[in-house]
Amino acid sequence: GNSVTQMEGPVTLSEEAFLTINCTYTATGYPSLFWYVQYPGEGLQLLLKATKADDKGSNKGFEATYRKETTSFHLEKGSVQVSDSAVYFCALSDTDSGYALNFGKGTSLLVTP
Amino acid sequence: DADVTQTPRNRITKTGKRIMLECSQTKGHDRMYWYRQDPGLGLRLIYYSFDVKDINKGEISDGYSVSRQAQAKFSLSLESAIPNQTALYFCATSDFTQSTDTQYFGPGTRLTVL
């Protein structure tokens, strides 16, 4: 079946450091891929998405590229801020479940001043 | 105003009680979903619905039931709550007619079963 694996946290970085959160997937077909972010005490917000191979999603300085050859969708940001502290979820749309999202377990990021 | 709302936001109940969590949306989307979030496990799909007459079980539907009362409303029920149903519950919507499978989430309901 379809699944998503993302690096375990927590990840602690200093402000202005480079961020990478790894995400790999297993899927039949070519699902859309997503990164969602959950700030403390809040629901999930879409951060970025990519719908086909080689697409790059970007938003708020974050980027991720849909790599079919490595089945990956790693999240990157060149310079993190304290306000980026949150839990980040990688997900794919599961065509076998009405395009429900199949999530990774989440990676907690803490950015310190 | 929020596009996807959930009530209640927090609920504490006892084992064996019947609980209903409600979700409403003003986005006009046809598809609605219920997920459960547990620490370290991410979100898992409980039920999903394409429209009022089309309801489907997800990965972890045992112990839960749902009702799609209208396009805009999708309720999740726990007929007899048990402690391992303590979790954060999210409702989400999507509009596949827009050729996108992006989902929009409500703020969540934190349920504690004692």
mmCIF file of C-alpha atoms in Angstrom, chain A:
data_model
loop_
_atom_site.group_PDB
_atom_site.id
_atom_site.type_symbol
_atom_site.label_atom_id
_atom_site.label_comp_id
_atom_site.label_asym_id
_atom_site.label_seq_id
_atom_site.Cartn_x
_atom_site.Cartn_y
_atom_site.Cartn_z
ATOM 1 C CA GLY A 1 0.000 0.000 0.000
ATOM 2 C CA ASN A 2 0.873 3.648 -0.071
ATOM 3 C CA SER A 3 3.024 5.020 2.703
ATOM 4 C CA VAL A 4 5.159 7.976 3.714
ATOM 5 C CA THR A 5 8.325 7.895 5.777
ATOM 6 C CA GLN A 6 9.837 11.052 7.174
ATOM 7 C CA MET A 7 12.783 11.676 9.405
ATOM 8 C CA GLU A 8 12.126 11.518 13.096
ATOM 9 C CA GLY A 9 12.538 14.511 15.282
ATOM 10 C CA PRO A 10 12.806 16.512 17.219
ATOM 11 C CA VAL A 11 15.060 18.700 15.145
ATOM 12 C CA THR A 12 16.642 21.648 16.938
ATOM 13 C CA LEU A 13 18.305 24.404 14.937
ATOM 14 C CA SER A 14 19.644 27.839 15.600
ATOM 15 C CA GLU A 15 18.012 30.774 13.888
ATOM 16 C CA GLU A 16 19.262 31.295 10.302
ATOM 17 C CA ALA A 17 20.424 27.675 9.993
ATOM 18 C CA PHE A 18 19.636 25.548 6.932
ATOM 19 C CA LEU A 19 16.771 23.098 7.286
ATOM 20 C CA THR A 20 16.225 19.770 5.591
ATOM 21 C CA ILE A 21 13.487 17.348 6.577
ATOM 22 C CA ASN A 22 13.644 14.133 4.598
ATOM 23 C CA CYS A 23 10.532 12.470 3.214
ATOM 24 C CA THR A 24 10.270 9.368 1.043
ATOM 25 C CA TYR A 25 7.175 7.650 -0.208
ATOM 26 C CA THR A 26 5.865 4.389 -1.572
ATOM 27 C CA ALA A 27 2.917 4.591 -3.909
ATOM 28 C CA THR A 28 1.248 3.076 -6.908
ATOM 29 C CA GLY A 29 0.793 5.583 -9.658
ATOM 30 C CA TYR A 30 1.759 9.208 -9.281
ATOM 31 C CA PRO A 31 0.114 10.796 -6.270
ATOM 32 C CA SER A 32 0.263 14.441 -5.360
ATOM 33 C CA LEU A 33 2.692 15.187 -2.535
ATOM 34 C CA PHE A 34 2.231 17.686 0.255
ATOM 35 C CA TRP A 35 3.883 19.302 3.218
ATOM 36 C CA TYR A 36 1.569 20.437 5.992
ATOM 37 C CA VAL A 37 2.602 22.406 9.071
ATOM 38 C CA GLN A 38 1.033 22.355 12.518
ATOM 39 C CA TYR A 39 1.841 25.230 14.848
ATOM 40 C CA PRO A 40 1.412 24.645 18.574
ATOM 41 C CA GLY A 41 -2.240 24.315 19.528
ATOM 42 C CA GLU A 42 -3.482 24.690 15.973
ATOM 43 C CA GLY A 43 -4.765 22.575 13.107
ATOM 44 C CA LEU A 44 -2.861 21.655 9.977
ATOM 45 C CA GLN A 45 -2.102 24.198 7.288
ATOM 46 C CA LEU A 46 -0.947 23.440 3.790
ATOM 47 C CA LEU A 47 2.632 24.609 3.378
ATOM 48 C CA LEU A 48 3.308 23.502 -0.182
ATOM 49 C CA LYS A 49 2.485 20.806 -2.688
ATOM 50 C CA ALA A 50 3.586 19.230 -5.963
ATOM 51 C CA THR A 51 1.360 17.304 -8.303
ATOM 52 C CA LYS A 52 3.786 15.630 -10.714
ATOM 53 C CA ALA A 53 7.376 14.538 -11.085
ATOM 54 C CA ASP A 54 9.995 17.326 -11.081
ATOM 55 C CA ASP A 55 7.473 19.885 -9.820
ATOM 56 C CA LYS A 56 8.811 22.176 -7.129
ATOM 57 C CA GLY A 57 6.453 23.434 -4.465
ATOM 58 C CA SER A 58 7.409 26.571 -2.588
ATOM 59 C CA ASN A 59 5.963 28.852 0.050
ATOM 60 C CA LYS A 60 7.289 31.158 2.791
ATOM 61 C CA GLY A 61 10.888 30.297 1.883
ATOM 62 C CA PHE A 62 10.279 26.546 2.053
ATOM 63 C CA GLU A 63 10.807 24.350 -0.993
ATOM 64 C CA ALA A 64 10.361 20.701 -1.933
ATOM 65 C CA THR A 65 10.847 18.930 -5.263
ATOM 66 C CA TYR A 66 8.904 15.857 -6.368
ATOM 67 C CA ARG A 67 11.622 13.321 -7.244
ATOM 68 C CA LYS A 68 10.166 10.245 -8.880
ATOM 69 C CA GLU A 69 13.535 8.537 -9.357
ATOM 70 C CA THR A 70 14.285 8.618 -5.633
ATOM 71 C CA THR A 71 10.622 8.651 -4.490
ATOM 72 C CA SER A 72 11.386 11.644 -2.313
ATOM 73 C CA PHE A 73 9.940 15.036 -1.413
ATOM 74 C CA HIS A 74 12.429 16.586 0.991
ATOM 75 C CA LEU A 75 11.548 19.891 2.636
ATOM 76 C CA GLU A 76 14.219 22.619 2.694
ATOM 77 C CA LYS A 77 14.588 26.161 3.897
ATOM 78 C CA GLY A 78 17.715 28.214 3.617
ATOM 79 C CA SER A 79 17.389 30.237 6.817
ATOM 80 C CA VAL A 80 14.943 29.241 9.519
ATOM 81 C CA GLN A 81 13.323 31.612 11.979
ATOM 82 C CA VAL A 82 12.032 31.096 15.494
ATOM 83 C CA SER A 83 8.516 31.403 14.084
ATOM 84 C CA ASP A 84 9.115 28.268 11.986
ATOM 85 C CA SER A 85 9.010 26.139 15.136
ATOM 86 C CA ALA A 86 6.216 23.651 14.478
ATOM 87 C CA VAL A 87 5.504 20.059 13.485
ATOM 88 C CA TYR A 88 5.876 19.310 9.790
ATOM 89 C CA PHE A 89 4.004 16.507 8.061
ATOM 90 C CA CYS A 90 4.760 14.999 4.681
ATOM 91 C CA ALA A 91 1.737 13.436 2.967
ATOM 92 C CA LEU A 92 0.551 11.921 -0.281
ATOM 93 C CA SER A 93 -2.931 11.717 -1.726
ATOM 94 C CA ASP A 94 -4.137 8.152 -1.692
ATOM 95 C CA THR A 95 -6.196 7.340 -4.759
ATOM 96 C CA ASP A 96 -7.340 4.103 -3.072
ATOM 97 C CA SER A 97 -9.023 6.086 -0.269
ATOM 98 C CA GLY A 98 -10.873 8.825 -2.072
ATOM 99 C CA TYR A 99 -7.760 10.991 -2.256
ATOM 100 C CA ALA A 100 -7.485 11.049 1.504
ATOM 101 C CA LEU A 101 -4.070 12.058 2.751
ATOM 102 C CA ASN A 102 -1.619 9.408 3.872
ATOM 103 C CA PHE A 103 0.656 11.124 6.392
ATOM 104 C CA GLY A 104 4.118 10.572 7.712
ATOM 105 C CA LYS A 105 4.509 10.610 11.478
ATOM 106 C CA GLY A 106 5.560 14.235 11.613
ATOM 107 C CA THR A 107 8.836 15.978 12.439
ATOM 108 C CA SER A 108 8.981 18.452 15.270
ATOM 109 C CA LEU A 109 11.201 21.475 14.605
ATOM 110 C CA LEU A 110 12.429 23.831 17.306
ATOM 111 C CA VAL A 111 14.322 26.926 16.244
ATOM 112 C CA THR A 112 16.242 28.720 18.978
ATOM 113 C CA PRO A 113 17.344 32.374 18.922
#
